[in-house]
XYZ file of C-alpha atoms in Angstrom:
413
model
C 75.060 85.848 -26.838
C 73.524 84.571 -23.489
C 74.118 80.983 -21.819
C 70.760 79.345 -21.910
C 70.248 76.793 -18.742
C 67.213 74.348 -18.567
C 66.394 73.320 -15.103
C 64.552 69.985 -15.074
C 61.531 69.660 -12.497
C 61.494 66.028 -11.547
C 58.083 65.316 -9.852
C 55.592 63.957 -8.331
C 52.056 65.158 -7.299
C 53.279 68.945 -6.170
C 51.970 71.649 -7.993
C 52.705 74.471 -5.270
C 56.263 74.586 -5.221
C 56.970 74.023 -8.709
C 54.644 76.994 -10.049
C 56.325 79.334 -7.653
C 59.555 77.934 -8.286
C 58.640 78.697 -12.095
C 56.818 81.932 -11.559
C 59.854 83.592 -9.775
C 62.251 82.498 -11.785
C 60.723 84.165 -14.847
C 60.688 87.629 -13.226
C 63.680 87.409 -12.537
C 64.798 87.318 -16.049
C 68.320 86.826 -17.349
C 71.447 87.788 -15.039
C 74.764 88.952 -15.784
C 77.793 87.590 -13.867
C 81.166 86.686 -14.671
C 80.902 89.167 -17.738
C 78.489 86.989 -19.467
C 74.530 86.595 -19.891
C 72.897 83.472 -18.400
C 69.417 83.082 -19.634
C 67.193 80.388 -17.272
C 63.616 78.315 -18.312
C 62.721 75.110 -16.751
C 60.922 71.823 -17.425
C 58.815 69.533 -16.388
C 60.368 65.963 -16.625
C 58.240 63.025 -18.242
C 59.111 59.066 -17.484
C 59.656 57.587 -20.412
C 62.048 54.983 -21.710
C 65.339 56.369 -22.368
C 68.801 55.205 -24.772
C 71.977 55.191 -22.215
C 73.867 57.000 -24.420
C 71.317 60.033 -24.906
C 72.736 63.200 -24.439
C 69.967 65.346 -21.922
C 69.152 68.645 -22.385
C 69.330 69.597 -18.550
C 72.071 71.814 -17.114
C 70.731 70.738 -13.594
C 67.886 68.533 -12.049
C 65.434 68.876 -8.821
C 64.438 65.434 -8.152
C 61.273 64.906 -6.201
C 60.372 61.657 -7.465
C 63.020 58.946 -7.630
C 62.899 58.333 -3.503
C 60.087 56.024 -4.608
C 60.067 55.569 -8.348
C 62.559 53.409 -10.251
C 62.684 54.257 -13.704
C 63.329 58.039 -13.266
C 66.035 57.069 -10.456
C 68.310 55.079 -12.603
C 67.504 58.131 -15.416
C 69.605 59.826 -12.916
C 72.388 57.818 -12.078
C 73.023 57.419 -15.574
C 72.901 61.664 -16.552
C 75.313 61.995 -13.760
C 77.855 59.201 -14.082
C 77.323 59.887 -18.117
C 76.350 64.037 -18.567
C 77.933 65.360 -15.575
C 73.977 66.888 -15.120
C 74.036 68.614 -11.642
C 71.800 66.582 -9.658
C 70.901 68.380 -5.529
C 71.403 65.131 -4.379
C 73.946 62.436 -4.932
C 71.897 59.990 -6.607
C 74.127 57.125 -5.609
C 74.228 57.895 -1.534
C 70.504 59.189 -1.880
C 68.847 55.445 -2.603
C 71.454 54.552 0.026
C 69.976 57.144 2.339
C 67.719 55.074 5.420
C 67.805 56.501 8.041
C 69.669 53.303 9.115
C 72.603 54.718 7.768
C 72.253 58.312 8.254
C 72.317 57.043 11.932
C 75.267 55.006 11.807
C 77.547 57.632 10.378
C 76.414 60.388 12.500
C 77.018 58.048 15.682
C 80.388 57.833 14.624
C 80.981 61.320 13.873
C 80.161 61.951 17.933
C 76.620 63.269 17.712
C 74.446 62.858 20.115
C 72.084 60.216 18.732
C 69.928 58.487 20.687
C 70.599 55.023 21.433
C 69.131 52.840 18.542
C 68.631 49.255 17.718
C 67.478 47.296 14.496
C 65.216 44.810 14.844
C 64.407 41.831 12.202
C 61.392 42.165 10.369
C 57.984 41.067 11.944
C 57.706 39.026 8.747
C 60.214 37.584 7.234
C 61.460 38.071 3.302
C 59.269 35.904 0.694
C 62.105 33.943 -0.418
C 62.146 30.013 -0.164
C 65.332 29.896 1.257
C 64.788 31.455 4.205
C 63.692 29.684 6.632
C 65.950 27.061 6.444
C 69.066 29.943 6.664
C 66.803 31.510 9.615
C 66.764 27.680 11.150
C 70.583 27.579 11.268
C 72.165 31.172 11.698
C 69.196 33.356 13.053
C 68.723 32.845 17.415
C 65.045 33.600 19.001
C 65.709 36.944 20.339
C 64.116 38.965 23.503
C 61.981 42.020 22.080
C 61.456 43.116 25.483
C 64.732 42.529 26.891
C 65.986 45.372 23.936
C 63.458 47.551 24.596
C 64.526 47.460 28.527
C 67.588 47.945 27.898
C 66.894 51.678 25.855
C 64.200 51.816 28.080
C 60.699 53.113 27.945
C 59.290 55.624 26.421
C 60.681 54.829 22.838
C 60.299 55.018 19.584
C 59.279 52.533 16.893
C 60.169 53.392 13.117
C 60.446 52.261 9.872
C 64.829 52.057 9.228
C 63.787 53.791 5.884
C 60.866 55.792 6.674
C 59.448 59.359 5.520
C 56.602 60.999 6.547
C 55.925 59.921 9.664
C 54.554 56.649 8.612
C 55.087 53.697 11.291
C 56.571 56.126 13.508
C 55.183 54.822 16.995
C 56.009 55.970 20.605
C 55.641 53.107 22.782
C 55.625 53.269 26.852
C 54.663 49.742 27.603
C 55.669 46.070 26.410
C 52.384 45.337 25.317
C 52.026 48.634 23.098
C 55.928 47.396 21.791
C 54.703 43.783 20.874
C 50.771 45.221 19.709
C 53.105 47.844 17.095
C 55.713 44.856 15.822
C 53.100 42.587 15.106
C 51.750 45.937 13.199
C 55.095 46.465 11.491
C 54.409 43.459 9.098
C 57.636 43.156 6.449
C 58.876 46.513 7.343
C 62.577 46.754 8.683
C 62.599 48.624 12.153
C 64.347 50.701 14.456
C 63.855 51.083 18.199
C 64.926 54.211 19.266
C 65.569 56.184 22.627
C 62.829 59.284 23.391
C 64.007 62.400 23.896
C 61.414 63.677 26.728
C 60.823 66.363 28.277
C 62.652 68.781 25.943
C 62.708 72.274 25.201
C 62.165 72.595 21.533
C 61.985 70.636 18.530
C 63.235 71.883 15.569
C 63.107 70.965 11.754
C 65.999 72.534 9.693
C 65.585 73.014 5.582
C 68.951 72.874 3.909
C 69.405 74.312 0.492
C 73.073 74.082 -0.629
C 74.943 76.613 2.607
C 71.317 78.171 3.384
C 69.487 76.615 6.463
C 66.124 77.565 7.742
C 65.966 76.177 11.300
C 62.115 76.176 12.260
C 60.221 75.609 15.229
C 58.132 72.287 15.047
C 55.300 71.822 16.848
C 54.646 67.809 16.754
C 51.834 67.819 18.821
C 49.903 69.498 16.052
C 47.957 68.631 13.099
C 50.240 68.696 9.838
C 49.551 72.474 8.392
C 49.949 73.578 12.174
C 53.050 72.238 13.158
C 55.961 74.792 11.316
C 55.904 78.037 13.883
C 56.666 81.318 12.652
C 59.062 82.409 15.656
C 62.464 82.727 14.675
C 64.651 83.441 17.998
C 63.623 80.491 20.024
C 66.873 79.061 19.904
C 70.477 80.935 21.332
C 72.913 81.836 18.668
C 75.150 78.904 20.111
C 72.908 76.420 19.730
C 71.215 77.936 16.738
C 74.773 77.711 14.612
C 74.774 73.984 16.271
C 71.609 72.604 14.751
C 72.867 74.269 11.622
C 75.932 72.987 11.676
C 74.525 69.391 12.325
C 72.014 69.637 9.107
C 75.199 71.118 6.806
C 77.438 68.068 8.130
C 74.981 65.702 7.191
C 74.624 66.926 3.873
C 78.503 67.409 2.938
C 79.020 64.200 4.304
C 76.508 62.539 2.280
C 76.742 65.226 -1.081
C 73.223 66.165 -0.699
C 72.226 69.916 -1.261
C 68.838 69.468 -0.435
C 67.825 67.694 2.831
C 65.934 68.457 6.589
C 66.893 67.824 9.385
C 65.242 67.265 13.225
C 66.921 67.637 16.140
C 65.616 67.412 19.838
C 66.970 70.069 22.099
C 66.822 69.249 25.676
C 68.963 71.316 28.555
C 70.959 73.004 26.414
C 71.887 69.642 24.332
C 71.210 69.274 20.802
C 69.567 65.422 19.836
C 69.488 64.934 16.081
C 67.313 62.413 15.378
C 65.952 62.248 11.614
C 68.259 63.452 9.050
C 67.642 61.669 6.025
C 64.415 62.946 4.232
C 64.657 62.165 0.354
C 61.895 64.701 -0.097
C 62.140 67.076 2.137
C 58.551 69.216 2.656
C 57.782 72.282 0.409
C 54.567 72.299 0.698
C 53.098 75.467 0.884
C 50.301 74.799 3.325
C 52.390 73.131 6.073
C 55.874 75.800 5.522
C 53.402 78.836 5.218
C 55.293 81.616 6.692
C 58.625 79.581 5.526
C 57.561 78.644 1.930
C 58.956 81.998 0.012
C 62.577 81.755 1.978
C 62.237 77.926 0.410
C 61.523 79.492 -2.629
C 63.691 81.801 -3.306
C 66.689 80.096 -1.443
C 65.827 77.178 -3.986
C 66.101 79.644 -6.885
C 69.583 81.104 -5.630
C 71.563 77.939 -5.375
C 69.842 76.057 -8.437
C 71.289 79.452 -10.457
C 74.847 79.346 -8.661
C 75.139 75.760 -9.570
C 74.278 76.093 -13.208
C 76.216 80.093 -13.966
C 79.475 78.274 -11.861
C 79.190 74.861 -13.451
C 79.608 73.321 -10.020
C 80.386 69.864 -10.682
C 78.059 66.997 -9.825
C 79.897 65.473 -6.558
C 79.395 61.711 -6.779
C 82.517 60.491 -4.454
C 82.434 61.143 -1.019
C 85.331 62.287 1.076
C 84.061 60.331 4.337
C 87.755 60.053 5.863
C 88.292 63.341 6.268
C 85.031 63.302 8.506
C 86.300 59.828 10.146
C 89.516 61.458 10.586
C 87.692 64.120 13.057
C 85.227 61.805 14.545
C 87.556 58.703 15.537
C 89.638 61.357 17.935
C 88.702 60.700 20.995
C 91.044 63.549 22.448
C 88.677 66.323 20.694
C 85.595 67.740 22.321
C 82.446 67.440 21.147
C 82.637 71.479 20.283
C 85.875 71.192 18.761
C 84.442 68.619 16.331
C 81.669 70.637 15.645
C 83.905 73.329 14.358
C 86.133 71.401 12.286
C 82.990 69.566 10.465
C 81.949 73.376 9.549
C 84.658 73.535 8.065
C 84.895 70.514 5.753
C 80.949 71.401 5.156
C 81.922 74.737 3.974
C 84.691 73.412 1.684
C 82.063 71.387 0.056
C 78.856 73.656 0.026
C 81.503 76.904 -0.804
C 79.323 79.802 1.334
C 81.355 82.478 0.784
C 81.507 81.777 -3.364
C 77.899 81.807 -3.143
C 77.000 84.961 -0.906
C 79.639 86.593 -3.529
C 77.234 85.365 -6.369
C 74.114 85.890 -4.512
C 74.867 89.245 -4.456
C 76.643 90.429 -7.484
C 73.874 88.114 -9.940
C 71.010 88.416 -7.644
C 70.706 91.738 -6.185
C 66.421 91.893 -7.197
C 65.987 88.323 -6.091
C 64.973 89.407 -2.419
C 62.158 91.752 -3.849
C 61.186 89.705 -6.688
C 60.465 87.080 -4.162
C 58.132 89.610 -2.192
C 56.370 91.352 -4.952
C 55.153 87.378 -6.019
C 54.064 86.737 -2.975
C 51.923 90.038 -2.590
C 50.806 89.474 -6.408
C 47.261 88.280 -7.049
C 48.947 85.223 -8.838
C 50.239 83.917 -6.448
C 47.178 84.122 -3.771
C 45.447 82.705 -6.988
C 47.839 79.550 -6.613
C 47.494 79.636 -2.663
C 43.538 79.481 -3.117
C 43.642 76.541 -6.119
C 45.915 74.408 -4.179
C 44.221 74.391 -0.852
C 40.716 73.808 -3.124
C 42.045 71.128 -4.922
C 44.119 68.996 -1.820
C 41.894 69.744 1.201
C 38.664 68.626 2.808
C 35.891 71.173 2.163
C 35.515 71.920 6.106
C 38.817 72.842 6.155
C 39.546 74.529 2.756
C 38.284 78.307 4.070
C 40.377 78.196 7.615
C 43.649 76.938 6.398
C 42.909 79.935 2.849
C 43.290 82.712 5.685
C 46.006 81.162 8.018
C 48.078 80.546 4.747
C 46.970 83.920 3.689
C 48.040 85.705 6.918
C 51.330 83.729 7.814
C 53.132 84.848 4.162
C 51.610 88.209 4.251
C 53.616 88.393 7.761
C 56.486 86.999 6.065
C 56.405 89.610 3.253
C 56.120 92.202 6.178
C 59.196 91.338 7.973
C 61.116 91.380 4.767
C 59.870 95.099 4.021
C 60.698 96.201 7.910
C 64.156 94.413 7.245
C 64.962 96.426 4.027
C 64.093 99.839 5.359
């Protein structure tokens, strides 16, 4: 008799994602491995009030919701300390995750993170006992005396931010004090730019699989993922990767991007700690099906090898690397790929990926040259964009995965 696995979708307003994530994995079928049938369905995950001691029926959970939604993120917390319910993200370091301290660990790992500053919120906390704990223990401090100090241009940002939202580059004191009197109750970071570089990249990580992309920031949203793919040297290339896979061991999360500045040959990481990273179809375009399907392959490793949900964090061992000053920055590098691999086991999954999903490669294309899923492409751009845009961005989305599925055909031949 086959294993039966239910993967639970937890979302939010996505459609695109989620009905190719659902669409693939249904042609793909059941898969033998190990000697035994696994069988695979998924489901859509409703709020609702919940009994602690209910048993779920989830073998493993994609959480795209609980970065800004209570209820569902304590539904979490409690499946994994409680079910042992694979979860792609710790859920306990994942509402710990600003970028705040993303930043501080990576700092003290060696990267090479700009220099950084928090400042105290433009308005203070709505609490009645703060002003007279502000009177006694918090000094008048010199905005532009920090800012001269990182010097100008920099960056203003929300310590937790996503999105983009807040993010502000400042060159002047007057555009500093015109965007903190803007920042209202929000927490921020000043940060160091990173001018004049070469490239900027956004990395996808999915379990040991990373997608390191060339993003344009000058563009508008759907414009800004490229569809080049050697614009980086293998060196640096395995460095950005190795940077988004340390971040992730370090912090348990499977499922996380990652940007990095690089400049003269120097990699800059500089946001790290995205709680829902971007699927979207119409901004990833020639990226989404590698999402996909990469998605699909670690979500069935997890569940067929009953990978256990990681909640404790080994961050000594990473200390114990970054606190030695006698090491090169190089030689660091290559002993955090190795504690990353321990944790996100590469070679066990290539071994899987090939032995359980051998048709997963051409599945992936054959959906994406199907007339359901250009049916998808066409529905989703209708129903989120403006009608001047709609017909455009329905042939660049059109064109970029048609290229994709080309490339994949010229690479099996």
């Amino acid at each position: 008799m086959a294993k039966r696995h239910l993967i639970g979708l937890l979302l939010a307003t996505e459609e695109d994602w989620p009905a190719a994530f659902e669409s693939v994995l249904s042609r793909i079928g059941s898969i033998s491995y190990g000697g035994e049938t696994h069988e695979f369905s998924t489901a859509r995950i409703t709020n609702e009030p919940f009994d602690l001691r209910s048993v779920p029926r989830y073998s493993l959970v994609i959480d795209r919701l609980t970065w800004w939604y209570d209820v569902p993120r304590e539904w979490l917390k409690k499946i994994a300390l409680m079910n042992d319910v694979y979860l792609l993200n710790n859920p306990f370091t994942f509402q710990a995750m600003e970028k705040h301290s993303a930043y501080c660990a990576m700092m003290r790992l060696g990267l090479k993170v700009p220099d950084t500053w928090l400042i105290p919120h433009r308005v203070p906390p709505r609490n009645p006992r703060f002003v007279p704990m502000a009177e006694r223990y918090n000094p008048p401090f010199d905005l532009d005396a920090i800012a001269e100090r990182i010097g100008y241009p920099l960056f203003m940002k929300p310590f937790d931010g996503g999105t983009w939202t807040g993010v502000t580059r400042i060159a002047s004191s007057g555009e500093l004090h015109r965007s903190y009197e803007e920042s209202g109750e929000r927490l921020m970071h000043l940060q160091a730019a990173v001018e004049g570089y070469d490239v900027f990249t956004r990395s996808l990580s999915i379990g040991p699989q990373t997608r390191v992309m060339h993003y344009d920031v000058t563009q508008e949203h759907h414009y800004r993922y490229r569809p080049d793919r050697d614009f980086l040297s293998p060196a640096l290339e395995r460095e950005v990767t190795t940077i988004s896979r340390l971040v992730n061991a370090f912090f348990r999360w499977d499922f996380n991007s990652c940007e990095v500045i690089v400049k003269d040959g120097q990699a800059y990481p500089i946001d790290y700690a995205n709680a829902s990273p971007d699927l979207a179809l119409t901004s990833l375009n020639y990226h989404f099906p590698w999402a996909i399907k990469s998605l699909i392959a670690w979500c069935l490793f997890c569940t067929v090898t009953e990978r256990s949900m990681p909640i404790n964090q080994s961050t000594r061992d990473y200390f114990d690397v970054g606190d030695r000053e006698e090491l090169a920055y190089e030689e660091k590098l290559g002993r955090y790929r190795e504690l990353a691999d321990a944790h996100l086991q590469p070679a066990a999954f290539a071994e899987f990926r090939e032995a359980a999903l051998p048709h997963l490669d051409e599945a992936m294309v054959e959906y994406i040259e199907s007339s359901e899923f250009d049916e998808l492409l066409v529905r989703i751009i209708r129903a989120e964009e403006q009608p001047e845009m709609q017909e455009s961005l329905i042939e660049r989305s059109r064109a970029l995965v048609r290229a994709w599925a080309a490339d994949e055909h010229a690479a099996a031949r």
